[in-house]
Amino acid sequence: MSEEDKKIIGNKKHLYDERIKYDESNLPKYLKDYIKRLKEFDKTKDWWNYDLLFDEFEVQAKAYLIANKITEFDYKKLMEKYGWLYD
């Protein structure tokens, strides 16, 4: 992990990784609604509800992946950006 990453992660300004650029315009409305709610929790720094909602978001995104409504790339980027997951 670079020194810059340590600074950003140690002093996160957001509950999600704002460094990841991703075009969310083609996502299903339902997932966009989740993202909007996650960002609302981020604004108030409500990490508890953010984490709870992220768990639901992850399940719904996986369901959209299985149903071929989003790509695996989309799924992985969403998990990386909003869940800080690095699989």
XYZ file of N, CA, C and O in Angstrom:
348
model
N 0.849 -1.173 0.000
C 0.000 0.000 0.000
C 0.896 1.237 0.000
O 1.819 1.333 0.784
N 0.593 2.158 -0.889
C 1.406 3.368 -0.991
C 1.126 4.303 0.191
O 0.119 4.180 0.878
N 2.038 5.242 0.374
C 1.853 6.236 1.434
C 0.595 7.069 1.194
O -0.122 7.408 2.120
N 0.324 7.368 -0.089
C -0.880 8.133 -0.422
C -2.134 7.350 -0.039
O -3.071 7.911 0.532
N -2.153 6.042 -0.328
C -3.298 5.208 0.040
C -3.487 5.191 1.549
O -4.603 5.262 2.046
N -2.388 5.077 2.289
C -2.480 5.065 3.752
C -3.080 6.357 4.273
O -3.888 6.349 5.187
N -2.685 7.481 3.671
C -3.226 8.767 4.099
C -4.720 8.857 3.811
O -5.495 9.308 4.642
N -5.114 8.420 2.623
C -6.527 8.493 2.245
C -7.363 7.561 3.094
O -8.402 7.942 3.627
N -6.913 6.333 3.245
C -7.679 5.350 4.020
C -7.690 5.732 5.498
O -8.709 5.645 6.162
N -6.556 6.210 6.001
C -6.485 6.612 7.402
C -7.330 7.838 7.707
O -7.827 7.991 8.807
N -7.494 8.697 6.726
C -8.254 9.936 6.917
C -9.382 10.013 5.896
O -9.577 11.044 5.263
N -10.098 8.951 5.755
C -11.151 8.906 4.736
C -12.082 10.094 4.860
O -12.593 10.380 5.930
N -12.267 10.741 3.736
C -13.223 11.834 3.701
C -14.613 11.289 3.418
O -15.596 11.919 3.709
N -14.645 10.118 2.817
C -15.910 9.484 2.488
C -15.918 8.064 3.024
O -14.869 7.484 3.278
N -17.105 7.526 3.176
C -17.234 6.127 3.597
C -17.053 5.186 2.416
O -16.992 3.986 2.584
N -16.975 5.748 1.230
C -16.704 4.968 0.027
C -15.412 5.491 -0.592
O -14.901 6.536 -0.199
N -14.878 4.766 -1.556
C -13.605 5.133 -2.170
C -13.849 6.098 -3.325
O -14.154 5.680 -4.441
N -13.714 7.379 -3.047
C -13.998 8.401 -4.047
C -12.966 8.435 -5.166
O -13.184 9.075 -6.192
N -11.844 7.739 -4.998
C -10.825 7.696 -6.053
C -11.269 6.862 -7.245
O -10.770 7.043 -8.344
N -12.205 5.956 -7.036
C -12.661 5.073 -8.113
C -13.710 5.794 -8.938
O -14.761 6.175 -8.426
N -13.413 5.983 -10.187
C -14.341 6.633 -11.113
C -15.126 5.551 -11.846
O -14.536 4.618 -12.399
N -16.437 5.668 -11.832
C -17.289 4.651 -12.423
C -18.577 5.310 -12.906
O -19.200 6.075 -12.166
N -18.966 5.026 -14.141
C -20.187 5.595 -14.722
C -21.390 4.766 -14.264
O -21.578 3.638 -14.707
N -22.194 5.338 -13.385
C -23.343 4.635 -12.813
C -24.626 4.859 -13.608
O -25.672 4.321 -13.264
N -24.544 5.616 -14.689
C -25.750 5.999 -15.433
C -26.476 4.812 -16.066
O -27.685 4.882 -16.269
N -25.781 3.731 -16.372
C -26.416 2.578 -17.016
C -26.890 1.511 -16.032
O -27.383 0.460 -16.461
N -26.746 1.769 -14.767
C -27.186 0.795 -13.767
C -28.711 0.780 -13.665
O -29.364 1.796 -13.918
N -29.271 -0.347 -13.232
C -30.714 -0.377 -12.964
C -31.082 0.647 -11.888
O -30.296 0.924 -10.972
N -32.265 1.201 -12.017
C -32.734 2.249 -11.093
C -32.632 1.808 -9.630
O -32.250 2.592 -8.762
N -32.960 0.566 -9.367
C -32.945 0.049 -8.002
C -31.547 0.178 -7.381
O -31.405 0.585 -6.229
N -30.507 -0.135 -8.153
C -29.145 -0.007 -7.638
C -28.751 1.460 -7.493
O -28.063 1.825 -6.540
N -29.199 2.294 -8.413
C -28.932 3.734 -8.290
C -29.541 4.292 -7.011
O -28.951 5.151 -6.348
N -30.728 3.792 -6.660
C -31.376 4.238 -5.419
C -30.548 3.848 -4.197
O -30.421 4.625 -3.249
N -29.992 2.637 -4.218
C -29.117 2.212 -3.119
C -27.911 3.135 -3.017
O -27.532 3.558 -1.923
N -27.301 3.444 -4.147
C -26.119 4.305 -4.156
C -26.464 5.681 -3.605
O -25.714 6.249 -2.807
N -27.596 6.199 -3.994
C -28.042 7.502 -3.479
C -28.171 7.463 -1.954
O -27.717 8.374 -1.254
N -28.768 6.398 -1.439
C -28.929 6.275 0.017
C -27.579 6.104 0.709
O -27.350 6.664 1.795
N -26.667 5.325 0.102
C -25.334 5.169 0.678
C -24.640 6.528 0.769
O -24.015 6.843 1.786
N -24.767 7.330 -0.273
C -24.130 8.651 -0.275
C -24.762 9.577 0.757
O -24.073 10.432 1.327
N -26.049 9.420 1.020
C -26.696 10.217 2.069
C -26.119 9.865 3.438
O -25.855 10.755 4.252
N -25.924 8.568 3.696
C -25.299 8.163 4.964
C -23.859 8.657 5.031
O -23.365 9.014 6.095
N -23.180 8.665 3.894
C -21.818 9.171 3.849
C -21.769 10.643 4.253
O -20.894 11.049 5.014
N -22.701 11.435 3.749
C -22.722 12.873 4.052
C -22.831 13.139 5.546
O -22.250 14.096 6.056
N -23.578 12.301 6.241
C -23.759 12.485 7.685
C -22.757 11.663 8.499
O -22.826 11.653 9.719
N -21.860 10.970 7.789
C -20.846 10.096 8.424
C -21.497 9.033 9.315
O -20.969 8.653 10.350
N -22.650 8.571 8.885
C -23.380 7.524 9.612
C -22.893 6.161 9.132
O -23.525 5.493 8.324
N -21.711 5.758 9.629
C -21.094 4.522 9.160
C -21.904 3.290 9.535
O -21.885 2.288 8.821
N -22.614 3.342 10.645
C -23.414 2.189 11.078
C -24.483 1.850 10.027
O -24.562 0.711 9.553
N -25.304 2.818 9.682
C -26.354 2.580 8.685
C -25.781 2.372 7.289
O -26.340 1.634 6.496
N -24.657 3.017 6.989
C -23.985 2.793 5.715
C -23.618 1.313 5.583
O -23.894 0.682 4.567
N -22.996 0.760 6.620
C -22.585 -0.648 6.588
C -23.784 -1.583 6.482
O -23.736 -2.581 5.756
N -24.837 -1.284 7.210
C -26.041 -2.115 7.131
C -26.637 -2.076 5.728
O -27.003 -3.115 5.160
N -26.723 -0.884 5.158
C -27.282 -0.747 3.821
C -26.360 -1.365 2.774
O -26.834 -1.957 1.799
N -25.058 -1.263 2.984
C -24.140 -1.853 2.017
C -24.352 -3.362 1.913
O -24.272 -3.921 0.820
N -24.619 -4.019 3.024
C -24.874 -5.462 2.986
C -26.063 -5.775 2.072
O -26.014 -6.707 1.266
N -27.124 -4.996 2.181
C -28.287 -5.170 1.296
C -27.906 -4.873 -0.155
O -28.306 -5.602 -1.070
N -27.161 -3.797 -0.353
C -26.719 -3.402 -1.683
C -25.910 -4.521 -2.340
O -26.103 -4.838 -3.519
N -25.020 -5.123 -1.578
C -24.190 -6.212 -2.098
C -25.051 -7.384 -2.562
O -24.837 -7.929 -3.647
N -26.041 -7.752 -1.780
C -26.939 -8.851 -2.140
C -27.723 -8.506 -3.408
O -27.843 -9.332 -4.325
N -28.245 -7.300 -3.481
C -29.024 -6.900 -4.653
C -28.149 -6.827 -5.905
O -28.565 -7.247 -6.990
N -26.950 -6.299 -5.764
C -26.034 -6.222 -6.908
C -25.678 -7.625 -7.398
O -25.625 -7.872 -8.606
N -25.484 -8.552 -6.475
C -25.180 -9.937 -6.856
C -26.360 -10.550 -7.599
O -26.180 -11.270 -8.587
N -27.573 -10.260 -7.151
C -28.767 -10.765 -7.832
C -28.854 -10.208 -9.256
O -29.192 -10.944 -10.193
N -28.544 -8.929 -9.429
C -28.537 -8.328 -10.772
C -27.447 -8.949 -11.638
O -27.630 -9.136 -12.842
N -26.319 -9.282 -11.042
C -25.242 -9.953 -11.771
C -25.693 -11.324 -12.252
O -25.533 -11.668 -13.425
N -26.287 -12.092 -11.369
C -26.752 -13.441 -11.709
C -27.818 -13.392 -12.795
O -27.868 -14.246 -13.676
N -28.654 -12.357 -12.762
C -29.724 -12.198 -13.754
C -29.219 -11.527 -15.041
O -30.013 -11.216 -15.924
N -27.923 -11.295 -15.130
C -27.302 -10.655 -16.300
C -27.821 -9.240 -16.566
O -27.887 -8.801 -17.709
N -28.184 -8.531 -15.506
C -28.631 -7.138 -15.636
C -27.459 -6.166 -15.482
O -27.561 -5.018 -15.873
N -26.372 -6.641 -14.868
C -25.123 -5.897 -14.801
C -23.994 -6.877 -15.116
O -24.168 -8.095 -14.996
N -22.850 -6.346 -15.501
C -21.712 -7.201 -15.821
C -20.892 -7.506 -14.563
O -21.047 -6.843 -13.530
N -20.010 -8.454 -14.695
C -19.123 -8.770 -13.576
C -18.212 -7.574 -13.273
O -17.911 -7.290 -12.114
N -17.799 -6.866 -14.322
C -17.001 -5.650 -14.134
C -17.778 -4.640 -13.286
O -17.227 -4.063 -12.345
N -19.059 -4.426 -13.637
C -19.898 -3.493 -12.869
C -19.952 -3.916 -11.406
O -19.763 -3.098 -10.507
N -20.244 -5.192 -11.190
C -20.364 -5.714 -9.827
C -19.084 -5.468 -9.037
O -19.117 -4.943 -7.913
N -17.953 -5.819 -9.629
C -16.683 -5.672 -8.918
C -16.361 -4.212 -8.634
O -15.869 -3.883 -7.547
N -16.632 -3.325 -9.580
C -16.366 -1.907 -9.358
C -17.260 -1.343 -8.248
O -16.819 -0.544 -7.428
N -18.519 -1.749 -8.240
C -19.432 -1.289 -7.186
C -18.972 -1.759 -5.811
O -18.997 -0.998 -4.843
N -18.541 -3.011 -5.720
C -18.070 -3.544 -4.445
C -16.789 -2.855 -4.006
O -16.601 -2.539 -2.833
N -15.916 -2.599 -4.964
C -14.655 -1.937 -4.648
C -14.896 -0.492 -4.203
O -14.320 -0.025 -3.224
N -15.759 0.203 -4.919
C -15.997 1.616 -4.615
C -16.764 1.816 -3.321
O -16.380 2.618 -2.479
N -17.846 1.091 -3.147
C -18.737 1.353 -1.992
C -18.463 0.455 -0.799
O -18.903 0.769 0.303
N -17.742 -0.641 -1.008
C -17.478 -1.535 0.108
C -16.029 -1.655 0.481
O -15.688 -2.372 1.411
N -15.144 -0.970 -0.266
C -13.711 -1.038 -0.029
C -13.217 -2.475 -0.083
O -12.354 -2.874 0.682
N -13.823 -3.295 -0.952
C -13.412 -4.688 -1.093
C -12.383 -4.809 -2.190
O -12.531 -4.244 -3.259
N -11.343 -5.535 -1.931
C -10.273 -5.698 -2.903
C -9.989 -7.192 -3.108
O -8.982 -7.701 -2.706
N -10.927 -7.887 -3.732
C -10.747 -9.325 -3.994
C -9.848 -9.538 -5.177
O -9.886 -8.883 -6.144
